[in-house]
Short mmCIF file of C-alpha atoms in Angstrom, two decimals:
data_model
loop_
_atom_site.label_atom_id
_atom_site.label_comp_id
_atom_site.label_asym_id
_atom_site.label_seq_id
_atom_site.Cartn_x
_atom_site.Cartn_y
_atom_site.Cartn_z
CA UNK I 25 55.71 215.89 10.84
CA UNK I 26 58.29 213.56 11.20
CA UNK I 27 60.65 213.47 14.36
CA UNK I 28 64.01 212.73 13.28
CA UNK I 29 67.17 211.46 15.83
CA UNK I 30 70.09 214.00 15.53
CA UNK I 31 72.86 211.61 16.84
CA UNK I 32 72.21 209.22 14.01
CA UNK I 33 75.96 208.20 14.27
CA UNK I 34 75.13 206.22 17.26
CA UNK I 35 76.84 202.70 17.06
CA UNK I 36 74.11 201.14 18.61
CA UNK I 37 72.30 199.20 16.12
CA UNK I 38 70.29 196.02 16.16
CA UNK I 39 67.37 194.09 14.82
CA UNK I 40 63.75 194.28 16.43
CA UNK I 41 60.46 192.39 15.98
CA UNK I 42 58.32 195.30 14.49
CA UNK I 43 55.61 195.35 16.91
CA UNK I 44 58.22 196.34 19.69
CA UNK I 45 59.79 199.16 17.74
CA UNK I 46 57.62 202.15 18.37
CA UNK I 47 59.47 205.37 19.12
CA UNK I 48 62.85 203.90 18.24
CA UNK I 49 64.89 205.35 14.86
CA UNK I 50 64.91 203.18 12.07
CA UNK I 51 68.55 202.77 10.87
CA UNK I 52 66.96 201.89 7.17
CA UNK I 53 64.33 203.31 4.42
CA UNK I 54 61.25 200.89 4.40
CA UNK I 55 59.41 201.51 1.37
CA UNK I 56 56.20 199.89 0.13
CA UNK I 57 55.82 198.46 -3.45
CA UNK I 58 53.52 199.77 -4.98
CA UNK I 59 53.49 202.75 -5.02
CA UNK I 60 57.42 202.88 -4.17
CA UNK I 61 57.39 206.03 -1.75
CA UNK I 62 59.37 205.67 1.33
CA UNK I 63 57.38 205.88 4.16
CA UNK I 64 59.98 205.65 6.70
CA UNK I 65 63.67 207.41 6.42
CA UNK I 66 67.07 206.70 7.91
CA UNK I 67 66.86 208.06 11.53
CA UNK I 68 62.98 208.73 11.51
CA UNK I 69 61.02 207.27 14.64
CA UNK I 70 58.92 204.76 14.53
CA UNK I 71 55.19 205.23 15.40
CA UNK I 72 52.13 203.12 15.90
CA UNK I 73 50.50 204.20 11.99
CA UNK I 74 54.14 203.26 10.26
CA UNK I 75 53.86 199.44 12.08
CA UNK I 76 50.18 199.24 11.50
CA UNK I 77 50.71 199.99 7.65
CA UNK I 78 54.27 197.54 7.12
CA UNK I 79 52.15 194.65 8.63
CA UNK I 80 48.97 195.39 6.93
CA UNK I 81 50.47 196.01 3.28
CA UNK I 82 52.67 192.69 4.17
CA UNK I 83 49.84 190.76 4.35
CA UNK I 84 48.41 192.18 1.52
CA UNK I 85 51.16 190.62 -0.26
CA UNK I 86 53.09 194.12 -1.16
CA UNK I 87 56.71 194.27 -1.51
CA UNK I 88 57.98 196.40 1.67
CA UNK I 89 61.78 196.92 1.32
CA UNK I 90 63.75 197.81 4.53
CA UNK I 91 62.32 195.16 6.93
CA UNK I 92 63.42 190.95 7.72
CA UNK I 93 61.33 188.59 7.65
CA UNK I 94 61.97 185.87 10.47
CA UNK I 95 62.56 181.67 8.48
CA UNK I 96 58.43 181.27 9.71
CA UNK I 97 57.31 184.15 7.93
CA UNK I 98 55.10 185.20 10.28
CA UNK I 99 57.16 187.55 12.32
CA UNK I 100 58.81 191.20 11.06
CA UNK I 101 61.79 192.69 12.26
CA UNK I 102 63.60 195.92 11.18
CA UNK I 103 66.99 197.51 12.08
CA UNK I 104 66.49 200.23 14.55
CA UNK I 105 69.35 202.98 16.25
CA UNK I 106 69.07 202.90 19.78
#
């Protein structure tokens, strides 16, 4: 089930390269197109299966809304609450 963080008000917020943003809170939804279900929420940690999936449907060539893609295109960051 998912672990959510109850101080979600924190002011702390900055960008991350994906890979290094297990067990932090994402501060945005990131939702894969298709299908177009969220698979993370506002405040939900990040794990090791959520990072695995963004980067593998990514280079599928899926739309995944909530995440920045660096000018190379290579690497993936996300906004996380710390």
């Amino acid at each position: 089930s998912p672990v959510f963080i109850s101080a979600f008000c924190a002011r702390s917020l900055f960008c991350m390269p994906l890979e290094e943003a297990e067990g932090r809170a994402a501060r945005t939804c990131v939702t894969i197109y298709p299908p177009g279900v969220p698979m993370l929420m506002p405040g939900e940690r990040i794990g090791t299966r959520e990072i695995a999936r963004i980067r593998e449907d990514w280079k599928l060539g899926l739309t995944v809304e909530g995440i920045c893609e660096k000018s190379d295109k290579l690497d993936l960051w996300i906004e996380v609450v710390i």
